Amino acid sequence: MSNMQRTLSPIDGQLYVERPYADEKQRAMTLDRAVAAQAQWKNTPLAERKALCQRAVEVFVGNKNQLAQELCWQMGRPIRFAAGEVDSFADRAGTMIEMADQALAPLKLAEKPGFIRYIKHEPMGVVLLIAPWNYPLHTPVNVIVPALLAGNAVILKHSAQTPLCAERIVQAFTEAGLPEGVLQFLHMTHQATEALIRSPQINFVAFTGSVAAGATVEKAAAGRFIGVGLELGGKDPAYVRADADLDHALECTVDGAFFNSGQSCCGIERIYVHEAIYQQYLDRFVELTRQYRLGRPDDPATTLGPLVRPAAAEFVRQQIIDAVEQGAVAHIDNADFPLDQPGSAYMAPQVLSNVGHHMRVMTEESFGPVVGIIKVSSDEEALELMNDSDLGLTASIFSQDTDTAASLGEQLQTGTFFVNRCDYLDPELAWTGVKNTGRGCTLSALGFSALTRPKSFHIKVL
């Protein structure tokens, strides 16, 4: 195996970044620095931690144009959208900085004569964060900022597809004055990452990625009795009721299905539409989908970029082929998107009807620009189909009767339930999932709890 990590750009398949993998000595030194730095950092007043994180965010946003260009070339996000992830990074960080005082405040109990009792939030220690390539800026910030605010040190291991994101994040915090060793990055092989998880110097692991990779992370941590946060993707559904605002539902669900070329764990991958509006919805959905412009993501006119690599596109193409062979109707002619060629990372969006849950495309995470649309006759049928999945990150219902929609949401097996929106993350709400989507949560006040441990103080006054 080569000792170099090579990043091929999905734009042209050429080498874009090359970095040496950290060897065993470098990994050991990184761990030692993190442990030593965290012992000091945890004693830094929260007000200073907040101010430093805020400065780091300002430094980071100051490099927005460079970050957007690098993001475009590393994972294929159209340049017209790439800077938006830098803004999301800042928004999420700012929200967590604002809520830190309340989230990390000691929990005071009811007065008890002769005793003082409270529960403090103690930092875990050293947090290993394994970040994904599809949203490589605003996914890691979900952990980095609350972890640092809580007094932890963080070691960041980014996907091999987006190594510059790890370097730029650490660079911004370093320029802001973060003490050496509190936030570091490592470029590592999968085997080295598993070995690091097994290190007694790692106290918590946060991972975002596939179910299979999440199982590997959990296995590596087994027997260590440390916290492991796993966000493992979704097959997220939307239901468009008969009373939905059709224009709004179409705008949201088309974007929810195809933004980032469908490479979003909370993107819309399956849609259920009431029979009263089904045909109108389907026709207009297809019409809107045809308006996408597939092209090089460094072209400002492009609205749909390539998938992260040709193999990812071939996986989705095969799902579509299998579905069509089983009777599905494909509504988009690939010839209308000339860049879509076999073996290419560039792939046309696809809308399928006459689909069912016996097809892979309706049950297996696609992570690409394809969506299946099914006609339903009732709320009950829609709920049954929406829950028919081994994943559960988000689910959406579009309806002008928000009370009824919220009531239906109570019956959905999901981490986040939306009414009249989708494919969105509110940093004041817990980001979590059910079933094989994983366990634990990030963001909100609850996200701080995952990165701390409770310590009870029971003081008898003499």
C-alpha positions as a printed NumPy array, in Angstrom:
array([[  0.   ,   0.   ,   0.   ],
       [  1.211,   3.493,  -0.87 ],
       [  2.092,   5.812,   1.991],
       [  0.434,   8.67 ,   0.093],
       [ -3.213,   9.715,   0.214],
       [ -4.34 ,  10.766,  -3.263],
       [ -7.462,  12.833,  -3.959],
       [ -8.809,  12.662,  -7.508],
       [-11.126,  15.522,  -8.419],
       [-14.551,  14.467,  -9.707],
       [-14.364,  17.411, -12.102],
       [-11.797,  15.779, -14.397],
       [-10.58 ,  12.654, -12.615],
       [ -7.125,  14.129, -12.191],
       [ -4.977,  14.242,  -9.057],
       [ -5.904,  17.334,  -7.043],
       [ -4.325,  16.776,  -3.606],
       [ -1.643,  14.4  ,  -2.389],
       [ -0.66 ,  14.026,   1.245],
       [  1.49 ,  11.516,   3.15 ],
       [ -0.335,   9.313,   5.599],
       [  0.596,   9.891,   9.221],
       [  2.89 ,   7.115,  10.408],
       [  2.707,   5.424,  13.798],
       [  5.142,   7.881,  15.388],
       [  3.202,  10.905,  14.13 ],
       [ -0.058,   9.448,  15.398],
       [  1.45 ,   8.796,  18.832],
       [  2.824,  12.338,  19.008],
       [ -0.553,  13.751,  18.021],
       [ -2.248,  11.794,  20.785],
       [  0.303,  12.9  ,  23.379],
       [ -0.089,  16.541,  22.366],
       [ -3.873,  16.267,  22.561],
       [ -3.832,  14.746,  26.043],
       [ -1.398,  17.339,  27.372],
       [ -3.24 ,  20.243,  25.732],
       [ -6.649,  19.101,  26.951],
       [ -5.444,  19.051,  30.567],
       [ -4.823,  22.796,  30.257],
       [ -7.687,  23.667,  27.927],
       [-10.381,  22.259,  30.212],
       [ -9.358,  24.825,  32.845],
       [ -9.691,  27.749,  30.435],
       [-12.776,  29.825,  31.36 ],
       [-15.753,  29.217,  29.103],
       [-15.872,  32.892,  28.134],
       [-12.359,  32.592,  26.687],
       [-13.207,  29.388,  24.853],
       [-16.249,  31.074,  23.31 ],
       [-14.273,  34.142,  22.242],
       [-11.571,  32.01 ,  20.651],
       [-14.093,  29.897,  18.743],
       [-15.774,  33.067,  17.493],
       [-12.438,  34.434,  16.27 ],
       [-11.748,  31.154,  14.489],
       [-15.085,  31.337,  12.696],
       [-14.298,  34.873,  11.537],
       [-10.913,  33.752,  10.209],
       [-12.542,  30.811,   8.469],
       [-15.235,  32.891,   6.781],
       [-12.571,  35.381,   5.702],
       [-11.21 ,  32.658,   3.391],
       [-14.627,  31.872,   1.884],
       [-13.642,  32.186,  -1.768],
       [-10.633,  29.893,  -1.424],
       [-12.633,  27.388,   0.614],
       [-15.414,  27.35 ,  -1.986],
       [-12.978,  26.715,  -4.832],
       [-11.258,  23.891,  -2.959],
       [-14.597,  22.36 ,  -2.007],
       [-15.717,  22.449,  -5.63 ],
       [-12.584,  20.671,  -6.838],
       [-12.398,  18.114,  -4.028],
       [-15.971,  16.775,  -4.041],
       [-17.759,  18.375,  -6.995],
       [-20.132,  20.882,  -5.39 ],
       [-21.165,  23.457,  -8.041],
       [-19.241,  26.651,  -7.394],
       [-22.459,  28.67 ,  -7.303],
       [-23.443,  26.749,  -4.155],
       [-20.07 ,  25.935,  -2.567],
       [-19.683,  29.131,  -0.532],
       [-23.024,  28.399,   1.124],
       [-21.416,  25.647,   3.166],
       [-18.929,  28.137,   4.604],
       [-21.889,  30.263,   5.688],
       [-23.535,  27.192,   7.226],
       [-20.325,  26.473,   9.132],
       [-20.458,  29.974,  10.612],
       [-24.183,  29.794,  11.391],
       [-23.944,  26.491,  13.217],
       [-20.838,  27.545,  15.117],
       [-22.455,  30.812,  16.137],
       [-25.574,  29.074,  17.398],
       [-23.562,  26.668,  19.538],
       [-21.399,  29.461,  20.92 ],
       [-24.542,  31.338,  21.944],
       [-26.095,  28.354,  23.723],
       [-22.901,  27.164,  25.449],
       [-23.439,  28.983,  28.753],
       [-26.837,  27.432,  29.275],
       [-25.958,  24.008,  27.874],
       [-22.822,  23.657,  30.009],
       [-24.144,  25.28 ,  33.186],
       [-24.169,  22.992,  36.248],
       [-27.522,  21.391,  36.92 ],
       [-28.733,  22.674,  40.275],
       [-31.055,  20.512,  42.299],
       [-33.814,  21.48 ,  44.695],
       [-32.55 ,  22.779,  48.016],
       [-32.024,  20.178,  50.724],
       [-31.276,  21.432,  54.246],
       [-27.658,  20.824,  55.202],
       [-26.526,  19.849,  51.71 ],
       [-25.276,  21.442,  48.497],
       [-25.931,  19.312,  45.436],
       [-25.263,  19.892,  41.743],
       [-24.176,  18.086,  38.584],
       [-21.364,  19.417,  36.402],
       [-20.659,  18.716,  32.746],
       [-17.11 ,  17.379,  32.608],
       [-15.287,  17.121,  29.254],
       [-14.73 ,  13.646,  27.872],
       [-11.051,  14.275,  27.118],
       [ -9.813,  13.63 ,  23.58 ],
       [-12.47 ,  13.399,  20.866],
       [-11.729,  11.669,  17.565],
       [-13.913,  13.117,  14.803],
       [-14.182,  11.156,  11.549],
       [-15.785,  13.496,   9.018],
       [-17.459,  12.772,   5.652],
       [-16.788,  14.194,   2.203],
       [-20.314,  15.168,   1.16 ],
       [-20.639,  18.113,   3.583],
       [-17.039,  18.336,   4.77 ],
       [-17.309,  21.746,   6.443],
       [-20.614,  21.954,   8.223],
       [-20.761,  18.325,   9.337],
       [-17.54 ,  18.455,  11.419],
       [-18.439,  21.827,  12.929],
       [-21.391,  20.063,  14.585],
       [-18.836,  18.345,  16.832],
       [-15.735,  20.547,  16.784],
       [-17.251,  23.674,  18.313],
       [-19.291,  22.089,  21.131],
       [-16.416,  19.716,  21.897],
       [-13.967,  22.603,  22.266],
       [-16.449,  24.724,  24.213],
       [-16.938,  21.814,  26.622],
       [-13.175,  21.596,  27.255],
       [-12.217,  18.669,  25.047],
       [ -9.318,  18.333,  22.626],
       [-10.22 ,  17.186,  19.109],
       [ -8.369,  15.132,  16.506],
       [ -9.957,  15.529,  13.076],
       [ -9.725,  12.774,  10.477],
       [-11.378,  13.848,   7.231],
       [-12.363,  11.736,   4.274],
       [ -9.549,  11.125,   1.814],
       [-11.692,  12.993,  -0.705],
       [-11.61 ,  16.277,   1.255],
       [ -8.276,  16.524,   3.105],
       [ -7.921,  20.265,   2.59 ],
       [-11.077,  20.836,   4.63 ],
       [ -9.414,  19.37 ,   7.713],
       [ -6.311,  21.464,   7.132],
       [ -8.262,  24.7  ,   6.63 ],
       [-10.405,  24.201,   9.738],
       [ -7.372,  23.563,  11.949],
       [ -5.547,  26.461,  10.311],
       [ -8.382,  28.869,  11.156],
       [ -8.443,  27.861,  14.825],
       [ -4.65 ,  28.044,  15.016],
       [ -4.643,  31.557,  13.548],
       [ -7.321,  32.517,  16.069],
       [ -4.98 ,  31.563,  18.92 ],
       [ -6.118,  28.081,  19.937],
       [ -3.341,  26.48 ,  22.024],
       [ -1.224,  23.895,  20.242],
       [ -2.623,  20.384,  20.448],
       [ -6.237,  21.297,  21.247],
       [ -7.375,  20.814,  17.638],
       [ -5.278,  18.726,  15.245],
       [ -5.802,  16.756,  12.042],
       [ -4.408,  13.464,  10.816],
       [ -4.492,  11.969,   7.33 ],
       [ -4.827,   8.228,   7.959],
       [ -5.655,   4.919,   6.325],
       [ -8.724,   3.029,   7.49 ],
       [ -6.514,   0.606,   9.385],
       [ -4.663,   3.407,  11.168],
       [ -7.992,   5.04 ,  12.06 ],
       [ -9.238,   1.812,  13.626],
       [ -5.996,   1.547,  15.603],
       [ -6.44 ,   5.106,  16.858],
       [ -9.975,   4.313,  18.018],
       [ -8.539,   1.483,  20.098],
       [ -6.032,   3.814,  21.781],
       [ -6.717,   4.377,  25.502],
       [ -6.016,   8.065,  24.907],
       [ -9.175,   8.449,  22.811],
       [-12.234,   9.12 ,  24.973],
       [-15.016,   9.644,  22.423],
       [-15.514,   8.93 ,  18.725],
       [-17.869,  10.85 ,  16.435],
       [-18.419,   9.353,  12.988],
       [-20.559,  10.267,   9.979],
       [-20.69 ,   7.84 ,   7.074],
       [-22.149,   4.578,   5.83 ],
       [-23.817,   1.902,   7.945],
       [-21.055,  -0.579,   7.104],
       [-18.308,   1.866,   8.093],
       [-20.223,   2.749,  11.268],
       [-20.286,  -0.919,  12.224],
       [-16.5  ,  -1.009,  11.748],
       [-16.071,   2.012,  14.02 ],
       [-18.282,   0.474,  16.672],
       [-16.379,  -2.81 ,  16.481],
       [-13.041,  -1.   ,  16.888],
       [-14.361,   0.755,  20.006],
       [-15.91 ,  -2.393,  21.491],
       [-14.772,  -3.169,  25.001],
       [-13.343,   0.31 ,  25.565],
       [-16.543,   1.615,  27.213],
       [-16.242,   4.985,  25.498],
       [-18.965,   7.013,  23.837],
       [-19.457,   6.56 ,  20.1  ],
       [-21.705,   8.871,  18.093],
       [-22.817,   7.435,  14.75 ],
       [-24.735,   9.235,  11.989],
       [-25.054,   6.688,   9.234],
       [-27.285,   8.087,   6.528],
       [-30.882,   7.754,   5.464],
       [-33.458,   6.81 ,   2.891],
       [-35.572,   9.815,   3.702],
       [-39.225,  10.01 ,   2.616],
       [-41.614,  12.845,   1.855],
       [-45.407,  12.66 ,   1.719],
       [-47.373,  15.221,  -0.279],
       [-50.969,  15.271,   1.003],
       [-53.945,  16.214,  -1.142],
       [-54.192,  19.589,   0.615],
       [-50.534,  20.546,   0.088],
       [-49.489,  23.858,  -1.44 ],
       [-48.373,  22.207,  -4.657],
       [-46.002,  24.949,  -5.819],
       [-44.222,  24.973,  -2.47 ],
       [-44.101,  21.176,  -2.202],
       [-42.62 ,  20.87 ,  -5.675],
       [-39.967,  23.506,  -5.092],
       [-38.886,  21.884,  -1.822],
       [-38.927,  18.245,  -2.887],
       [-37.166,  18.719,  -6.225],
       [-34.39 ,  20.634,  -4.488],
       [-34.398,  18.133,  -1.61 ],
       [-33.879,  15.267,  -4.041],
       [-31.184,  16.762,  -6.267],
       [-29.201,  19.345,  -4.307],
       [-25.558,  18.27 ,  -4.057],
       [-26.376,  15.701,  -6.771],
       [-28.456,  13.829,  -4.189],
       [-25.38 ,  13.229,  -2.034],
       [-27.023,  14.188,   1.237],
       [-27.857,  11.849,   4.093],
       [-31.081,  13.806,   4.683],
       [-31.922,  14.291,   1.001],
       [-35.304,  13.141,  -0.302],
       [-34.948,   9.684,  -1.87 ],
       [-38.571,   8.536,  -1.996],
       [-41.822,  10.468,  -2.339],
       [-45.415,   9.433,  -1.676],
       [-48.154,  11.56 ,  -3.235],
       [-51.898,  11.45 ,  -2.653],
       [-53.761,  10.115,  -5.674],
       [-55.877,  13.291,  -5.945],
       [-52.836,  15.318,  -7.025],
       [-50.428,  12.574,  -8.055],
       [-50.407,  13.048, -11.835],
       [-50.152,  16.828, -11.629],
       [-47.354,  16.555,  -9.098],
       [-45.452,  13.963, -11.142],
       [-45.72 ,  15.909, -14.398],
       [-44.511,  19.134, -12.808],
       [-41.752,  17.363, -10.862],
       [-40.395,  15.937, -14.106],
       [-40.66 ,  19.339, -15.798],
       [-38.652,  21.02 , -13.029],
       [-36.053,  18.25 , -13.025],
       [-35.412,  18.746, -16.734],
       [-34.348,  22.328, -15.99 ],
       [-31.186,  21.233, -14.185],
       [-27.934,  21.937, -15.97 ],
       [-25.433,  19.108, -15.607],
       [-21.89 ,  20.341, -16.025],
       [-18.465,  20.99 , -14.584],
       [-18.963,  22.357, -11.097],
       [-16.389,  25.104, -11.631],
       [-18.764,  26.584, -14.254],
       [-21.03 ,  29.138, -12.485],
       [-23.923,  28.14 , -14.772],
       [-23.898,  24.524, -13.521],
       [-26.702,  23.53 , -11.154],
       [-25.96 ,  19.784, -11.023],
       [-22.38 ,  18.619, -10.627],
       [-20.786,  15.167, -10.819],
       [-21.029,  12.537,  -8.148],
       [-17.954,  12.17 ,  -5.999],
       [-16.474,   9.411,  -8.162],
       [-17.478,   7.271, -11.168],
       [-18.119,   4.212,  -8.985],
       [-20.741,   6.136,  -7.007],
       [-22.527,   7.077, -10.222],
       [-22.418,   3.504, -11.484],
       [-24.004,   2.296,  -8.241],
       [-26.962,   4.64 ,  -8.761],
       [-27.202,   3.81 , -12.461],
       [-27.478,   0.131, -11.591],
       [-30.286,   0.851,  -9.118],
       [-32.157,   2.6  , -11.93 ],
       [-31.493,  -0.212, -14.425],
       [-32.736,  -2.805, -11.935],
       [-35.89 ,  -0.783, -11.234],
       [-36.704,  -0.308, -14.919],
       [-36.22 ,  -4.019, -15.536],
       [-38.818,  -4.605, -12.817],
       [-41.333,  -2.242, -14.393],
       [-40.4  ,   1.243, -13.224],
       [-40.891,   4.119, -15.656],
       [-37.922,   6.479, -16.121],
       [-39.091,   9.982, -17.042],
       [-35.761,  11.644, -17.859],
       [-33.989,  10.975, -21.162],
       [-30.263,  10.796, -20.446],
       [-29.63 ,  12.096, -23.952],
       [-30.845,  15.493, -22.728],
       [-27.782,  15.541, -20.432],
       [-24.842,  14.835, -22.806],
       [-22.216,  14.597, -20.047],
       [-23.984,  11.528, -18.65 ],
       [-21.936,   8.683, -20.097],
       [-21.259,   5.159, -18.771],
       [-18.23 ,   5.179, -16.532],
       [-18.493,   8.911, -15.857],
       [-19.058,  10.631, -12.51 ],
       [-21.427,  12.987, -14.346],
       [-24.954,  11.631, -14.087],
       [-28.32 ,  12.993, -15.208],
       [-31.064,  13.331, -12.6  ],
       [-33.707,  10.651, -12.822],
       [-37.358,  10.477, -11.775],
       [-38.983,   7.067, -11.502],
       [-42.668,   6.194, -11.258],
       [-44.437,   2.827, -11.079],
       [-41.954,   1.872,  -8.384],
       [-42.408,  -0.273,  -5.29 ],
       [-40.585,  -1.349,  -2.174],
       [-39.521,  -4.575,  -3.836],
       [-37.027,  -2.437,  -5.761],
       [-33.559,  -1.526,  -4.44 ],
       [-34.001,   2.092,  -5.437],
       [-36.827,   2.46 ,  -2.903],
       [-35.169,   0.686,   0.01 ],
       [-31.393,   0.983,  -0.412],
       [-29.696,   4.348,   0.129],
       [-28.887,   5.778,  -3.302],
       [-26.859,   8.873,  -2.412],
       [-27.307,  10.16 ,  -5.925],
       [-29.676,  12.104,  -8.201],
       [-32.579,   9.677,  -8.393],
       [-35.977,   9.659,  -6.718],
       [-38.931,   7.292,  -6.864],
       [-42.5  ,   8.597,  -6.643],
       [-45.419,   6.431,  -5.494],
       [-49.165,   7.171,  -5.575],
       [-51.027,   6.564,  -2.285],
       [-54.725,   6.683,  -1.42 ],
       [-54.58 ,   7.647,   2.261],
       [-52.495,   8.995,   5.115],
       [-52.355,   5.503,   6.561],
       [-50.86 ,   4.029,   3.399],
       [-48.307,   6.832,   3.233],
       [-47.237,   6.342,   6.85 ],
       [-46.869,   2.593,   6.402],
       [-44.605,   3.074,   3.391],
       [-42.609,   5.886,   4.981],
       [-41.849,   3.662,   7.984],
       [-40.918,   0.713,   5.756],
       [-37.175,   1.333,   5.966],
       [-34.241,   0.234,   8.096],
       [-33.058,   3.866,   8.187],
       [-34.622,   6.878,   9.859],
       [-32.91 ,  10.254,   9.741],
       [-35.607,  12.694,   8.55 ],
       [-39.122,  12.548,   7.135],
       [-41.335,  15.271,   5.672],
       [-45.041,  15.888,   5.182],
       [-46.381,  18.668,   2.991],
       [-49.822,  19.891,   4.012],
       [-51.657,  23.128,   4.716],
       [-53.214,  21.443,   7.754],
       [-50.177,  21.656,  10.018],
       [-52.001,  20.252,  13.056],
       [-52.942,  17.071,  11.215],
       [-49.488,  16.835,   9.681],
       [-47.847,  17.165,  13.103],
       [-50.148,  14.447,  14.432],
       [-49.128,  12.152,  11.592],
       [-45.51 ,  12.949,  12.37 ],
       [-45.943,  11.429,  15.807],
       [-46.346,   8.077,  14.063],
       [-43.216,   8.323,  11.921],
       [-40.028,   6.502,  12.866],
       [-37.509,   9.258,  12.311],
       [-34.984,  11.478,  14.04 ],
       [-36.285,  14.777,  12.62 ],
       [-39.787,  15.397,  11.333],
       [-40.513,  18.301,   8.977],
       [-43.763,  19.912,   7.906],
       [-43.583,  21.87 ,   4.647],
       [-39.818,  21.648,   4.354],
       [-37.087,  19.017,   3.948],
       [-33.334,  18.492,   3.642],
       [-32.565,  21.079,   6.3  ],
       [-30.742,  21.213,   9.597],
       [-31.645,  23.636,  12.406],
       [-28.667,  23.836,  14.83 ],
       [-30.995,  24.548,  17.763],
       [-32.64 ,  21.143,  17.25 ],
       [-31.04 ,  17.772,  17.98 ],
       [-29.612,  16.048,  14.896],
       [-30.204,  12.372,  15.444],
       [-31.67 ,   9.261,  13.876],
       [-33.304,   5.921,  14.576],
       [-32.842,   2.352,  13.365],
       [-29.674,   1.839,  11.288],
       [-29.17 ,   5.574,  10.938],
       [-27.139,   5.233,  14.114],
       [-27.213,   6.551,  17.654],
       [-26.399,   9.627,  19.665],
       [-26.961,  13.196,  18.535],
       [-25.202,  16.404,  17.654],
       [-26.31 ,  20.039,  17.866],
       [-28.812,  21.618,  20.27 ],
       [-28.184,  21.602,  24.006],
       [-28.387,  17.805,  23.855],
       [-25.373,  17.709,  21.556],
       [-23.217,  19.136,  24.347],
       [-24.344,  16.29 ,  26.602],
       [-22.92 ,  13.726,  24.196],
       [-19.489,  15.377,  24.481],
       [-19.46 ,  15.608,  28.269],
       [-19.978,  13.289,  31.201],
       [-21.995,  14.114,  34.292],
       [-20.15 ,  14.526,  37.571],
       [-22.253,  14.762,  40.728],
       [-21.276,  16.917,  43.716],
       [-22.83 ,  15.979,  47.059],
       [-21.612,  18.313,  49.804],
       [-22.717,  18.065,  53.426],
       [-22.457,  21.388,  55.216],
       [-21.169,  21.02 ,  58.792]])
